[in-house]
Structure formats: C-alpha cells, structure tokens
Coordinates of C-alpha atoms in Angstrom, one line a residue:
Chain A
X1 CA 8.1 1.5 4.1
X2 CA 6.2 0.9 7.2
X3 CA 2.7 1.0 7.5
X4 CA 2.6 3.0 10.5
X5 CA 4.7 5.9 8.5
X6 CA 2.5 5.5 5.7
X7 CA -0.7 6.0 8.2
X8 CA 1.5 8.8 9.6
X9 CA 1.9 10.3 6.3
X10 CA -2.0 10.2 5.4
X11 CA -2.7 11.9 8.8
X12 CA -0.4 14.6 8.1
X13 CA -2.2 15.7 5.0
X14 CA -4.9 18.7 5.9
X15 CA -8.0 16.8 7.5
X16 CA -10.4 17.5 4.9
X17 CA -13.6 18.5 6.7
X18 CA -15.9 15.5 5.9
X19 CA -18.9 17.1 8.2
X20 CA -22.2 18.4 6.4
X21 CA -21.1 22.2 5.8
X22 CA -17.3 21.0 5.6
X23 CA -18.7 19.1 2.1
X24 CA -20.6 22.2 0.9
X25 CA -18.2 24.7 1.7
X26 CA -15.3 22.6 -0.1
X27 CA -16.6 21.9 -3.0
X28 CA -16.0 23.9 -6.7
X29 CA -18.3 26.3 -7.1
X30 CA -20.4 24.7 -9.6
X31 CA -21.0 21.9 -7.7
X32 CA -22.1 24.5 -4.5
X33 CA -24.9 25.9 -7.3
X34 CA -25.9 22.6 -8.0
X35 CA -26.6 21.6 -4.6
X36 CA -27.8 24.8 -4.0
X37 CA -30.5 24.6 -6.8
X38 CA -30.9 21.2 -5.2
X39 CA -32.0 22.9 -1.8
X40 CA -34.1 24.9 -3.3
X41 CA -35.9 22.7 -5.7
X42 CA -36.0 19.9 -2.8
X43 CA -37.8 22.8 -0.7
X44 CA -40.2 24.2 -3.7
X45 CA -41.4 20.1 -4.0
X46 CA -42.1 19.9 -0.2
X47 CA -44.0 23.4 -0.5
X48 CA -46.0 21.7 -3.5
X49 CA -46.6 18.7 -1.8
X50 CA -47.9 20.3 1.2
X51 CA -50.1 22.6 -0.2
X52 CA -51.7 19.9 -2.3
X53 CA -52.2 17.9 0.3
X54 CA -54.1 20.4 2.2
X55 CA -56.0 21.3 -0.8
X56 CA -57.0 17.6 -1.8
X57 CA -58.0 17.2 1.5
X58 CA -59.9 19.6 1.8
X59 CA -61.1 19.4 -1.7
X60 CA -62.7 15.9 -0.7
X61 CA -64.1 16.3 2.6
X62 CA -66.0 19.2 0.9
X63 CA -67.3 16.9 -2.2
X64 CA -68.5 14.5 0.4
X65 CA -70.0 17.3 2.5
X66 CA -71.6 18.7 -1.3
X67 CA -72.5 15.3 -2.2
X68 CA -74.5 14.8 1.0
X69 CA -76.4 18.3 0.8
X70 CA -76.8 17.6 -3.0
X71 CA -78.4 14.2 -2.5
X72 CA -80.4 14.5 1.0
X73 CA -83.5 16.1 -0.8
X74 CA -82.6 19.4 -0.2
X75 CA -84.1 22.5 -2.8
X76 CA -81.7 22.4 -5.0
X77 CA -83.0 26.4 -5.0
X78 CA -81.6 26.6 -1.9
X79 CA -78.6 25.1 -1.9
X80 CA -77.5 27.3 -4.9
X81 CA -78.5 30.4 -2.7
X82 CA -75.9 29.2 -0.4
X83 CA -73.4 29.1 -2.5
X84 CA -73.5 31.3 -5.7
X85 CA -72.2 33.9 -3.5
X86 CA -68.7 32.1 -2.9
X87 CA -68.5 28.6 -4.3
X88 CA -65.8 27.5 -2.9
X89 CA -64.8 23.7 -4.1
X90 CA -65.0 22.4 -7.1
X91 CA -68.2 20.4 -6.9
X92 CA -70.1 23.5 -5.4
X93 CA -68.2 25.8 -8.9
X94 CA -69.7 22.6 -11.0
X95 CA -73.2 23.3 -9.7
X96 CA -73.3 26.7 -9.5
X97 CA -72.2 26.8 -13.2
X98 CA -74.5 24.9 -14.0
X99 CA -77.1 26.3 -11.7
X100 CA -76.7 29.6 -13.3
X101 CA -77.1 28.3 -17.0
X102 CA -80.4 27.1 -15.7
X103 CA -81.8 30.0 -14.1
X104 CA -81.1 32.3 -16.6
X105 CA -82.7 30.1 -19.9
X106 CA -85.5 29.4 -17.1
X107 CA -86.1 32.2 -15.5
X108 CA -85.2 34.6 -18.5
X109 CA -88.8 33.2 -20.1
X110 CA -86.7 31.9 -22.9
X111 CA -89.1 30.2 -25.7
X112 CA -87.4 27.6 -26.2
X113 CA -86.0 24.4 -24.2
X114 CA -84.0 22.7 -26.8
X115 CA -80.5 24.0 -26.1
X116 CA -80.3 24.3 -22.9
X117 CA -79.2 21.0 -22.1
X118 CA -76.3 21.2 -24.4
X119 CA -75.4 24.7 -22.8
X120 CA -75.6 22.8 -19.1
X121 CA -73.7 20.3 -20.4
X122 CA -70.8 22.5 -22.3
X123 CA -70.8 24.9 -19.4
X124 CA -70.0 22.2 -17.0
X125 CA -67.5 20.8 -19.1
X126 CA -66.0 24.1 -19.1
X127 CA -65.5 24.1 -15.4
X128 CA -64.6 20.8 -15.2
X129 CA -61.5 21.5 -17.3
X130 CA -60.6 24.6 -14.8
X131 CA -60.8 23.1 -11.8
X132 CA -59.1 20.1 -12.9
X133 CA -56.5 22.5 -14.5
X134 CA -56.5 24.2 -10.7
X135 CA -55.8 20.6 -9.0
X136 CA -53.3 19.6 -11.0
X137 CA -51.1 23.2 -11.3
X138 CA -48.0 22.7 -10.3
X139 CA -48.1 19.2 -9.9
X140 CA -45.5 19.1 -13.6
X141 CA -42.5 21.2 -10.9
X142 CA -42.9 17.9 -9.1
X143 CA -42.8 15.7 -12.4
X144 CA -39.9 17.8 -13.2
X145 CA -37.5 17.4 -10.4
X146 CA -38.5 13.8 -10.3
X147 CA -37.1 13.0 -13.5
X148 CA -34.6 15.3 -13.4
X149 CA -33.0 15.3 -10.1
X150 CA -30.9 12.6 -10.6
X151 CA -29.5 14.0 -13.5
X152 CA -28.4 17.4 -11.9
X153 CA -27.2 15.6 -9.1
X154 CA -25.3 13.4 -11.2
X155 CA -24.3 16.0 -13.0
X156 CA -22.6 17.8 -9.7
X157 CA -21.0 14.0 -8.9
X158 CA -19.3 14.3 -11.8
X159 CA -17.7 17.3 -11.6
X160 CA -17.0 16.7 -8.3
X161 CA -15.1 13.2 -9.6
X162 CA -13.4 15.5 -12.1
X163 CA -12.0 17.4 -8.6
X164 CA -10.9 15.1 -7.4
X165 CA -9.1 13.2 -10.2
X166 CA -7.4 17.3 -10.3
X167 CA -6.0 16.7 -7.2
X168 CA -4.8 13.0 -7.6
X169 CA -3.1 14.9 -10.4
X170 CA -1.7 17.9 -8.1
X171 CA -0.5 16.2 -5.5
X172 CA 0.8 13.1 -7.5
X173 CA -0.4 10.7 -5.1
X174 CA -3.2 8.2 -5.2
X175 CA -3.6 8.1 -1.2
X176 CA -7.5 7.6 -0.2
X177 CA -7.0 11.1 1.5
X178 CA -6.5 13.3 -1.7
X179 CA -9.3 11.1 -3.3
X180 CA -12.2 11.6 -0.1
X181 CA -13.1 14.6 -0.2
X182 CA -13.8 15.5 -3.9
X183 CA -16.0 12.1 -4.1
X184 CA -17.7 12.5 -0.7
X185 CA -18.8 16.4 -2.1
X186 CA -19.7 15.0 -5.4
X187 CA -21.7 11.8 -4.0
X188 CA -22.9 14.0 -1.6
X189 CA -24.5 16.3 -4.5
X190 CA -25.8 13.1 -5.9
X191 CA -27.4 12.4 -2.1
X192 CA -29.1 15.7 -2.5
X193 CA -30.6 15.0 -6.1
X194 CA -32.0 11.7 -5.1
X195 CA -33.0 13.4 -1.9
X196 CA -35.3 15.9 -4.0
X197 CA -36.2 13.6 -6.7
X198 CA -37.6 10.5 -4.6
X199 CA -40.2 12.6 -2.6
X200 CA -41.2 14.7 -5.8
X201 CA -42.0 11.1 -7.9
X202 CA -43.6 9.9 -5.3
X203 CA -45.6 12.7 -4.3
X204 CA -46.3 13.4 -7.9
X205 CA -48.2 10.2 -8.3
X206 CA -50.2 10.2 -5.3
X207 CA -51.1 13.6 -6.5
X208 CA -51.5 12.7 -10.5
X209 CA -53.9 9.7 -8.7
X210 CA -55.6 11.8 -6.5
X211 CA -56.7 14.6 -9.4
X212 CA -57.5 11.7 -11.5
X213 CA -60.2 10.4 -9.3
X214 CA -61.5 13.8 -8.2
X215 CA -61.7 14.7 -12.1
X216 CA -63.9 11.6 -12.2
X217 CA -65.5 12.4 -9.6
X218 CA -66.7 15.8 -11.0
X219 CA -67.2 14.2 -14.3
X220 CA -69.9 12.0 -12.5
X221 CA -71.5 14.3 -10.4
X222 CA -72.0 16.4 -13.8
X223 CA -73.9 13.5 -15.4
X224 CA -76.1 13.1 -13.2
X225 CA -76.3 16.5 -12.3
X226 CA -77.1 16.9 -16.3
X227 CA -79.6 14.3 -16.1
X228 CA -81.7 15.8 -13.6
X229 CA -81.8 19.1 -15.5
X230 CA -82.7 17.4 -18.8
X231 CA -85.5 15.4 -17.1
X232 CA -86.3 19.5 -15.6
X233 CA -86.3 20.7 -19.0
X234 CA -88.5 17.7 -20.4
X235 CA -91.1 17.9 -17.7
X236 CA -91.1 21.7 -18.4
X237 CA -91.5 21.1 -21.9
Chain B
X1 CA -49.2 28.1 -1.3
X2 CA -48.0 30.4 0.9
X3 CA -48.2 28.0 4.2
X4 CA -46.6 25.4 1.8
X5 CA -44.2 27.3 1.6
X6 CA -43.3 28.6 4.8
X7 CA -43.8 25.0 5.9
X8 CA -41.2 23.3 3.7
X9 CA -38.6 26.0 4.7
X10 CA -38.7 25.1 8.3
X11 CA -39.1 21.9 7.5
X12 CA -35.6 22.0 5.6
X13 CA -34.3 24.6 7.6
X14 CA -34.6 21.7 10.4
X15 CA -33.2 18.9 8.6
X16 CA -30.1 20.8 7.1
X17 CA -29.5 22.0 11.3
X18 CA -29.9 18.6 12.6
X19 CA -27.8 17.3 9.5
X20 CA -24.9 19.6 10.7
X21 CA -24.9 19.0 14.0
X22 CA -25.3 15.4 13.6
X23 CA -23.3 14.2 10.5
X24 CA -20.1 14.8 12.0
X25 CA -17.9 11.3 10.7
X26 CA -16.6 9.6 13.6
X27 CA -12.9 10.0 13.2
X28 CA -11.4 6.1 12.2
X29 CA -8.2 5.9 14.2
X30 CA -5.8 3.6 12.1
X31 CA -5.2 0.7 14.3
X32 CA -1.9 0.4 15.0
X33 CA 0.0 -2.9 13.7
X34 CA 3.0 -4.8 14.5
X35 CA 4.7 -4.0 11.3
X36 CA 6.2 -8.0 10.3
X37 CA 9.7 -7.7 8.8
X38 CA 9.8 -9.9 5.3
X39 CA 12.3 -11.0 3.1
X40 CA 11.3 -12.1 -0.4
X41 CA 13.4 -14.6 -1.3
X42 CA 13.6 -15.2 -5.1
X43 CA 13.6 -19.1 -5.6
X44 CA 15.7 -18.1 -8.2
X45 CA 19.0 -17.9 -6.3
X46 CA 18.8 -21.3 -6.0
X47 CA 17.4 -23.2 -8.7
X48 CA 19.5 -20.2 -11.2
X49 CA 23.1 -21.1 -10.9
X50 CA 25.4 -19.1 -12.3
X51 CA 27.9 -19.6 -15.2
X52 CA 30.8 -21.3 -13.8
X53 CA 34.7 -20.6 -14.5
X54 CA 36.6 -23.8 -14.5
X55 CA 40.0 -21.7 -13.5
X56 CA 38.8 -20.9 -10.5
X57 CA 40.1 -21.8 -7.4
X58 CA 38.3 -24.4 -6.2
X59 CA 39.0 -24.4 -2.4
X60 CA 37.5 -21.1 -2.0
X61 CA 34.5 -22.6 -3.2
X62 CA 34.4 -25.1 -0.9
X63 CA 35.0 -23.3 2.0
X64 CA 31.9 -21.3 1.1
X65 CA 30.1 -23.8 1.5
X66 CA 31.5 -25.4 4.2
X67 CA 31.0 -21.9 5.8
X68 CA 27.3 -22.0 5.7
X69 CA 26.9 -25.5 7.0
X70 CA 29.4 -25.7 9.8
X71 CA 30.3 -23.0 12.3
X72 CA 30.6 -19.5 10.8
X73 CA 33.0 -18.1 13.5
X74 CA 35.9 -20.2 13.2
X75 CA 38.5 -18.2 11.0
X76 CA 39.0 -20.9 7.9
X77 CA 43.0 -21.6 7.3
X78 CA 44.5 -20.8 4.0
X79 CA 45.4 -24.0 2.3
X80 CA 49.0 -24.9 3.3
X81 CA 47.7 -26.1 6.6
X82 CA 45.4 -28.7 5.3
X83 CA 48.5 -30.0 3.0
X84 CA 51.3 -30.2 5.6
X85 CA 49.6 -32.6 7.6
X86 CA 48.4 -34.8 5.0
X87 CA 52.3 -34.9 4.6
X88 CA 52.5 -35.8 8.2
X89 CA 49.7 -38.5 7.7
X90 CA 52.0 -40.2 4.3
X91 CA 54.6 -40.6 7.7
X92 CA 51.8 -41.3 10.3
X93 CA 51.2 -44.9 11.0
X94 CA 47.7 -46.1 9.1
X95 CA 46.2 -48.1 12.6
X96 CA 45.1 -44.9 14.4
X97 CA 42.1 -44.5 12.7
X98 CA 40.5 -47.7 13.8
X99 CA 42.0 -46.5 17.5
X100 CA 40.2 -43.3 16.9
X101 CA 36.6 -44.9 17.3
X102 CA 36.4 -45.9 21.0
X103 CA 37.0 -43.0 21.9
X104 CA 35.7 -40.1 19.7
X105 CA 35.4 -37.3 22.4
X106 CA 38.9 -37.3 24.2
X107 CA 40.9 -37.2 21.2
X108 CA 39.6 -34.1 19.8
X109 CA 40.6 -32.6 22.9
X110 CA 44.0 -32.4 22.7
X111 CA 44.2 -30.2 19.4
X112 CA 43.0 -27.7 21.5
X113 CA 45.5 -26.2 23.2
X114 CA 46.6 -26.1 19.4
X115 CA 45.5 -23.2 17.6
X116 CA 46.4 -24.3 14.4
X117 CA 45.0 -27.7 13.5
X118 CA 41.5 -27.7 15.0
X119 CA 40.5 -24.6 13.0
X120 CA 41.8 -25.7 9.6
X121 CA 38.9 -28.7 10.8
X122 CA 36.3 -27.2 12.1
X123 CA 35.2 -24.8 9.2
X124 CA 36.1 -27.4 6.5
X125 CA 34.0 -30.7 7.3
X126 CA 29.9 -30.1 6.1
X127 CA 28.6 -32.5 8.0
X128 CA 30.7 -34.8 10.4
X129 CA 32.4 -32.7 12.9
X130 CA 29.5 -30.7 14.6
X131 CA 28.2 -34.0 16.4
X132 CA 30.8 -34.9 18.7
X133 CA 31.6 -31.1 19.1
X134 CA 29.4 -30.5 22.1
X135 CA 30.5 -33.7 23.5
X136 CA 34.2 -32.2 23.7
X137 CA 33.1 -29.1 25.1
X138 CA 31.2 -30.1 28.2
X139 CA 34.4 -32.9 28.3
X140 CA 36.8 -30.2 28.0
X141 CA 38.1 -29.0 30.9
X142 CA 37.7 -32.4 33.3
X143 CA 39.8 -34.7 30.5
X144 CA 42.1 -31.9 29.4
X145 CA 45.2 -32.9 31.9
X146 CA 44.7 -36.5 31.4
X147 CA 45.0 -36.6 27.4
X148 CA 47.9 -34.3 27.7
X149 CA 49.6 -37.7 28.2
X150 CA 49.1 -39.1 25.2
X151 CA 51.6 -39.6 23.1
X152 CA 51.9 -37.1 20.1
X153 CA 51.7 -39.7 17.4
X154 CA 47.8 -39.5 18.0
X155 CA 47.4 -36.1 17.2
X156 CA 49.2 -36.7 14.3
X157 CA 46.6 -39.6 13.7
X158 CA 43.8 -36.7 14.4
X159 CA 45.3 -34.8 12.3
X160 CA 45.3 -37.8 10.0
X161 CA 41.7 -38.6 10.2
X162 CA 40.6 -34.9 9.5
X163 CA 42.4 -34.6 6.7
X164 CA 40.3 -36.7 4.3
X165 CA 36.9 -35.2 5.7
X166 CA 38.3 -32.3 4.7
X167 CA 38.8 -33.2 0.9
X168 CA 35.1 -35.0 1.2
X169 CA 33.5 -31.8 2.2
X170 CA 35.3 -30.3 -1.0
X171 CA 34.0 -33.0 -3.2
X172 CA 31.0 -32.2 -2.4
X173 CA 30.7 -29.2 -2.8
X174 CA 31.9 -28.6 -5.9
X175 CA 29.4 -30.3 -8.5
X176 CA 27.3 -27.6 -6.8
X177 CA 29.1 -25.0 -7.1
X178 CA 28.5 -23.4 -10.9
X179 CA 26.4 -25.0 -13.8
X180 CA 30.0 -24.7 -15.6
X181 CA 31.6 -26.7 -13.7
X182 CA 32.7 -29.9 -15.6
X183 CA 33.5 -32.0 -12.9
X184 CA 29.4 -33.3 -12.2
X185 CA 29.2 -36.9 -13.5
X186 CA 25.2 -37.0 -12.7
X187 CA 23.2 -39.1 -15.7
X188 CA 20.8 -36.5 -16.3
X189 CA 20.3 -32.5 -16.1
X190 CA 19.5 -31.6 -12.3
X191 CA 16.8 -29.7 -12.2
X192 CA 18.7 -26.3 -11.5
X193 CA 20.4 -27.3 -14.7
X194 CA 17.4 -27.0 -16.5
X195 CA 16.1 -24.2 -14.8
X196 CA 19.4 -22.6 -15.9
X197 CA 18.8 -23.5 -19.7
X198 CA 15.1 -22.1 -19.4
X199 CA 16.9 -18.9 -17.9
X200 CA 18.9 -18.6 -20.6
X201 CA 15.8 -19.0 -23.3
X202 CA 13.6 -16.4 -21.1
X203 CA 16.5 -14.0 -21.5
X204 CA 15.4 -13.4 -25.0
X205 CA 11.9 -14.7 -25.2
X206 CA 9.2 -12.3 -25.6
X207 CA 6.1 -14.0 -24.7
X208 CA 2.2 -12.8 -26.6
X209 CA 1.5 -10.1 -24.8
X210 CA -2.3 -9.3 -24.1
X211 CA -3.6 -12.6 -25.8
X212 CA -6.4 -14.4 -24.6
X213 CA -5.9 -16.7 -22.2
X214 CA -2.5 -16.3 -22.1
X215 CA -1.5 -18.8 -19.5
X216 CA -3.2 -21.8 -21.2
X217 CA -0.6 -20.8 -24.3
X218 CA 2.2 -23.6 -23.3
X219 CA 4.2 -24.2 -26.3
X220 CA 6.6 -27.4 -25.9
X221 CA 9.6 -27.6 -28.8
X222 CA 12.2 -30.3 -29.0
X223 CA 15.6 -28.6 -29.1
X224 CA 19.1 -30.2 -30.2
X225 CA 22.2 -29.3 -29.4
X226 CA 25.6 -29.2 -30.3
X227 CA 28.6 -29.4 -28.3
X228 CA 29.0 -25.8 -28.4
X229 CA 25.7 -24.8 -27.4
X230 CA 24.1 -23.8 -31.2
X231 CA 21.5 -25.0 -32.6
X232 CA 22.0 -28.7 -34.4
X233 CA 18.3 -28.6 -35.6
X234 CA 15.6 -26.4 -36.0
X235 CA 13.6 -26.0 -33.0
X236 CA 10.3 -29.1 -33.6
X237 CA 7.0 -27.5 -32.2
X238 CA 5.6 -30.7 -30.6
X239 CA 1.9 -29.7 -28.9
X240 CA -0.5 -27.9 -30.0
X241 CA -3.4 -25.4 -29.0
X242 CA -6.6 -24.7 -29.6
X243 CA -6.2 -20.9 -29.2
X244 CA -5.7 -18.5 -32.1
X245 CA -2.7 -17.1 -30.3
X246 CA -1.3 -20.0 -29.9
X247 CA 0.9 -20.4 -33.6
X248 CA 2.2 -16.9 -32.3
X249 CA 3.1 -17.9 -28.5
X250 CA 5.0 -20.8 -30.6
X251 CA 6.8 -18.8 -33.3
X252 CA 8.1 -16.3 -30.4
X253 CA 9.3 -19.2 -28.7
X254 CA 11.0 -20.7 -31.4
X255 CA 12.1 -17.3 -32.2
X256 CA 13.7 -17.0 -28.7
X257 CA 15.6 -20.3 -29.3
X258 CA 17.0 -19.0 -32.0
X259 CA 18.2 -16.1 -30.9
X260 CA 19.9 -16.5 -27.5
X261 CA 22.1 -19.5 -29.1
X262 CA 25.1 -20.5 -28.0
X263 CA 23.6 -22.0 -24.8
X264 CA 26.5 -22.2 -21.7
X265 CA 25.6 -26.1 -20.7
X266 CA 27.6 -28.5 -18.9
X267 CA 29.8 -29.9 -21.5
X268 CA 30.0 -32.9 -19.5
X269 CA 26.6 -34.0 -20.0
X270 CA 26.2 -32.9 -23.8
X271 CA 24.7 -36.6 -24.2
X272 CA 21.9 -35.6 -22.0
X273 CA 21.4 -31.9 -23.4
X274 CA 21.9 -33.2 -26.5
X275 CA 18.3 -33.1 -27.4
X276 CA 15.6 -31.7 -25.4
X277 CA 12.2 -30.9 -25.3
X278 CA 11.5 -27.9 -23.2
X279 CA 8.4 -26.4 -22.4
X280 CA 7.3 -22.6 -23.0
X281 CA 5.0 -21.8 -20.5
X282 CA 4.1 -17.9 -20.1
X283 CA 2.8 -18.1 -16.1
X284 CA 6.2 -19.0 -15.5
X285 CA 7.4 -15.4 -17.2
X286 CA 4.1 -13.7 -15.7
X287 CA 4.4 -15.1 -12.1
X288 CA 8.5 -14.7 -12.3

C-alpha cells in the first residue's frame, strides 16, 4: 500500500478535536466527573491556599506588632484594655485569656494565690489548642487532594485507556488516529490530577511549617507570659 | 474564606479561558514522500533449486537460460534448425574456422539478410556472441554489398562455427538447471545443493519454540545416507550446549531427520552426500 494512501486513509477518519474543550467534551462521562471533581477540588485548594496566606500573614505581622507592644514597657493594664474588647490575633486571644484569669482571682479579693498560676497556665493552654486548631483548619482538604489527586486522576486515565482500547476494538484498526483521542482525554485527566495535587502538597507544607512555628511561637510567648504572672502572684504573696 | 474563594475562581476561570484559546494542537501535515518501489527478493529462489525431472527436455532448459543472458527479443528457433546445419558443417570444409578469426565482424554480416540462421545464434550462445554484435551493427550497412561476394561456403563455415557455441551454452547450463539433474560431475555438494538438503529437513523441522536464547541453540548431527535418500544411520548429535533447551532443540532436530526421509539428492554424488554433518541452526528458520 502506499504511504501516501495510508496518510490519506488516517486523514479521512473524523478529526478528533484534540483542543482543550474538544478533550473534555469527548470524553465518557465518568471521566468528564472526574475532571470535573478535579476543577473543583483544584479551585477549593487555591481558595485554601489563599486564604491562609492572607491569614498567616496577617497572623505574623500582628504577633510582631503584639510582641513589640507586649515588650516595650507598656501597662500591661493597658494593653489588655485595648484589646479585651476584640482580640483579634492569636497572641492578643493568648493574653487576654490569660489577662482575664488574672483579673478575676486578683481583683475578685480571692484568699488565696496558690492556684492561680495553674489556672493561667491551663487557660492558656486551652487557647493555644484553639487557635492552633483555627490555623491549621482546612489545611487536611489540602493534605487530601495532595495525596489523592494522582490517584483520581489516574483513575480517569484509565478509563479513558479503557476507551480507547473500545475503539481499537470497534473500528478494528490499530491506526494512531482511533488510539489519540481516548489517551489524550485520559492523560489529559491525569494532567488535571497532578495539576491539583502538586500545588495542594506544596502549599500544604509551607502551611503545616508555617502553623508549626506560629504554635511555637504562642507556646513561648505563654511561658514567659506565665512567668511574669507567677513572679505577680509571688511578689503579691 | 470567602475572598479565597472568589479569588481562586477567577483565577481558574482565567487559566481554563486562556487554556482554550491557546491549547489548540498545531495541525502536523504528513510530509509527503516519494513512495520507493521494492521488490523482496527471497535468496531462496536461488540458492533453493527445485527437484529436477531427468525426462525433461533439456533444450528448453537451456534456452532459458540462454534467454536471460543474451538478448531477450530475438525469437529462439525450435531445434531442427540448430541440427540441419551441423549436418551442413559434417559436409563443410574444417579450415574456415581458423579463416573466421581475422575477420570476426564482416562475416557475421552476411547471415543477415538471412532470417533463419542468425536467430537460431543469437538467443543460444551465453556469453560469446554479444561482443562483436555491436561491432556488426555500426558495420552493417557500409560492408553489407561488399561481403555479398563471398562465396557461400563461408556462411556455411558461420554456420559451422555457431553451431558448437551453441551446444556449449547448453552444457552449461544444464548442471544448473535442477538439483535432479544427474548429469553434474562436481566433487562436492554446491552450496545450493546443500541449501536444498537443509530445505528439505526444515520442511518438517519444528524448532523449540519460546526457549531461551533460542538462537544460540545450534544443534550439528552427522547424517548418512543411502542411495535412496533414507536413513543408513541414526542421526549422531555431535556438539553440545550449555542451555537447558538445548537436548530438546537436538531431539526435534533429529526428529526432523527422521521424519522427512527419503531425501531427493543428486544420485550422482551419493559419495559426497553419503555422510554428512549438517548444522541445525534456528536464526536460519527465524530470520527465513
């Protein structure tokens, strides 16, 4: 046979679409809700991702500011007036918490000194574990499609593989052009997998490193916080 | 969460648009090639003769061959021609032929004008005539009126000298012509001969499929003869392998001897096929 005819004969077949939508729209349905759930979960992780940044961010240029206030001699008095009313990082919940533990053993005329310390010290540890459980929410959706966007994305390239091997089987011919488009669709469902999982591990890292060190962070302002009201409470006593 | 949100969306929104517009494939255009006509020529056809029948006409043969090596166009004479001029030649005078050699050129001029003799020639000889051929041709027409004069006892002598070319070219080609043939007085088995008796074996030899390292599985036996082409002897394994396979690559071979007895070989050279050793090597049923 000559090769042109055979080049002919491929031509002749209905181009498959090979363009972006051309892949979606062609492929089985269950392979359309896979890359679908795809979109969706690829757009989900970029909404986590950029909410968290804002709110580390954020989060840590209002420690720092906290931290300064805290330690530039300021009434401590004062700086919980400021910001009982709304306190509105996590540093600022610590020592309001905390704060407000104090006042009311102090200021209640309680006769005794001896627990308060271990109520400070609970109390904070109490509001550590919430606002670290506030930094870190959601970040397991981002752990999630990490791990498992491969797999769903594999998942679609193999039943798009399965099409195609249909059609090799319909048409009875092993020409490239039967075989295209059911493994472009399928690798292109793969594409999209990896395309949601890479940011999401990534992101879920930085993130799972970034409440790490904020945690930390709280945990050693609350010492030393701690400290300072249980040399209070000594002097007191 | 909510800007997050909204964010993402348009960020996607964006991508998947600029992915549509923008991941159209360029179309490939199939170059266009000069498609290159080729023939697969078997070796075979050459180094496989086929069995020969010794009542054949043997002139029909030769002429075959003859065909191929001299000019195809010429029609070839049926075989009285030849023969009433060798009877001319018993009459003919035996000095011509040393005449004939000063001057090749002229003399095959004059059979010409006559139809008959020069074709019964020209197919026949293999390998002598085409030389001076062109010579006569460009000759031709300038020394046509002058040879008419010769006297007609020369074309007889022509005639004369053709003649035995002739019966060469059909000596020749007839040890050629089928591995049957009995007429080849040749010391030893050509190679096409052997390639015939490995034919043969092939036929019914069914090599290890799917073993290891099938092609290193060459199994040589010794194999005798008898006149009629049977078996004189069990088949002798005479090398040996390493490979596991390899007592099974030599049983199917010996098996394959076995089986496609009687052997067509020339009779003529029984001596030689007598005893042989012949080797079993599977690349050659593979790559055939």
């Amino acid at each position: 046979m000559n090769p042109a005819e055979i080049a002919q004969g491929a031509l002749d077949l209905p181009a498959a679409q090979v363009s972006l939508w051309g892949l979606f729209w062609q492929a089985h349905f269950v392979v359309k809700a896979v890359m679908i759930g795809l979109v969706i979960a690829s757009v989900w992780v970029w909404a986590i991702v950029i909410d968290k940044t804002i709110l580390f961010a954020r989060s840590r240029r209002q420690m720092d500011r906290f931290e300064e206030a805290f330690w530039s001699g300021e009434s401590l008095e004062d700086l919980y007036r400021q910001l009982s009313s709304r306190p509105n990082h996590s540093m600022a919940a610590l020592f309001v918490a905390a704060m407000r533990e104090w006042k009311r053993t102090y200021e209640g005329g309680a006769r005794s000194l001896m627990g308060l310390t271990q109520r400070i010290e609970k109390v904070m540890n109490v509001t550590i574990a919430r606002e670290v459980e506030r930094l870190e929410r959601r970040l397991l959706v981002l752990a999630t499609v990490g791990s498992a966007g491969p797999f769903i994305g594999l998942f679609g390239t193999v039943w798009g593989i399965m099409t195609s091997f249909q059609s090799i089987a319909a048409s009875k011919s092993t020409s490239l052009a039967v075989v295209a488009p059911g493994i472009a669709e399928a690798l292109f469902a793969t594409a999209m997998g990896l395309i949601a999982a890479i940011p999401a591990t990534i992101f879920y890292n930085k993130f799972a490193n970034e409440v790490n060190r904020q945690a930390q962070r709280l945990e050693g302002f609350a010492d030393e916080f701690s400290a300072i009201l249980s040399r209070q409470v000594d002097e007191k006593m | 969460m909510r800007t997050g949100l909204a964010v993402s969306s348009i960020l996607h929104a964006v991508v998947l648009g600029w992915g549509l517009v923008t991941f159209a494939p360029a179309v490939l255009e199939p170059q266009k090639t000069e498609s290159m006509p080729v023939d697969l020529v078997p070796i075979s056809e050459i180094t496989q003769l086929q069995a020969g029948n010794r009542n054949a006409p043997k002139q029909e043969k030769a002429k075959q061959a003859a065909d191929k090596v001299a000019e195809p166009k010429q029609a070839p004479e049926p075989e009285k021609k030849p023969k009433q001029p060798e009877v001319k030649t018993a009459a003919a005078p035996p000095p011509p032929p040393p005449e004939t050699k000063p001057e090749p050129a002229p003399k095959k001029e004059e059979p010409k004008p006559e139809p008959k003799p020069e074709p019964v020639a020209a197919p026949l000889p293999p390998k002598r005539e085409p030389p001076p051929k062109p010579k006569s041709t460009e000759t031709a027409k300038a020394q046509t009126p002058k040879q008419r004069d010769f006297n007609p006892d020369q074309i007889a002598a022509l005639l004369d000298r053709r003649q035995p070319t002739t019966q060469r070219a059909a000596e020749q080609v007839s040890p050629t012509a089928a591995l049957g043939a009995s007429t080849g007085n040749a010391p030893r088995l050509t190679q096409s001969e052997i390639d015939a008796l490995r034919a043969q074996i092939q036929a019914c030899w069914n090599p290890p499929v799917g073993a290891e390292n099938a092609q290193d599985l060459i199994v040589r036996l010794r194999i005798q003869f008898r006149t009629d082409g049977t078996l004189s002897a069990e088949p002798v394994l005479l090398n040996n392998g390493a490979s596991p396979y390899f007592r099974v690559a030599a049983e199917s071979a010996m098996r394959a001897v076995r089986r496609c007895q009687p052997y067509t070989l020339p009779a003529a050279k029984y001596d030689i096929w007598r005893d042989v050793e012949v080797t079993f090597d599977p690349r050659d049923m593979f790559g055939g």
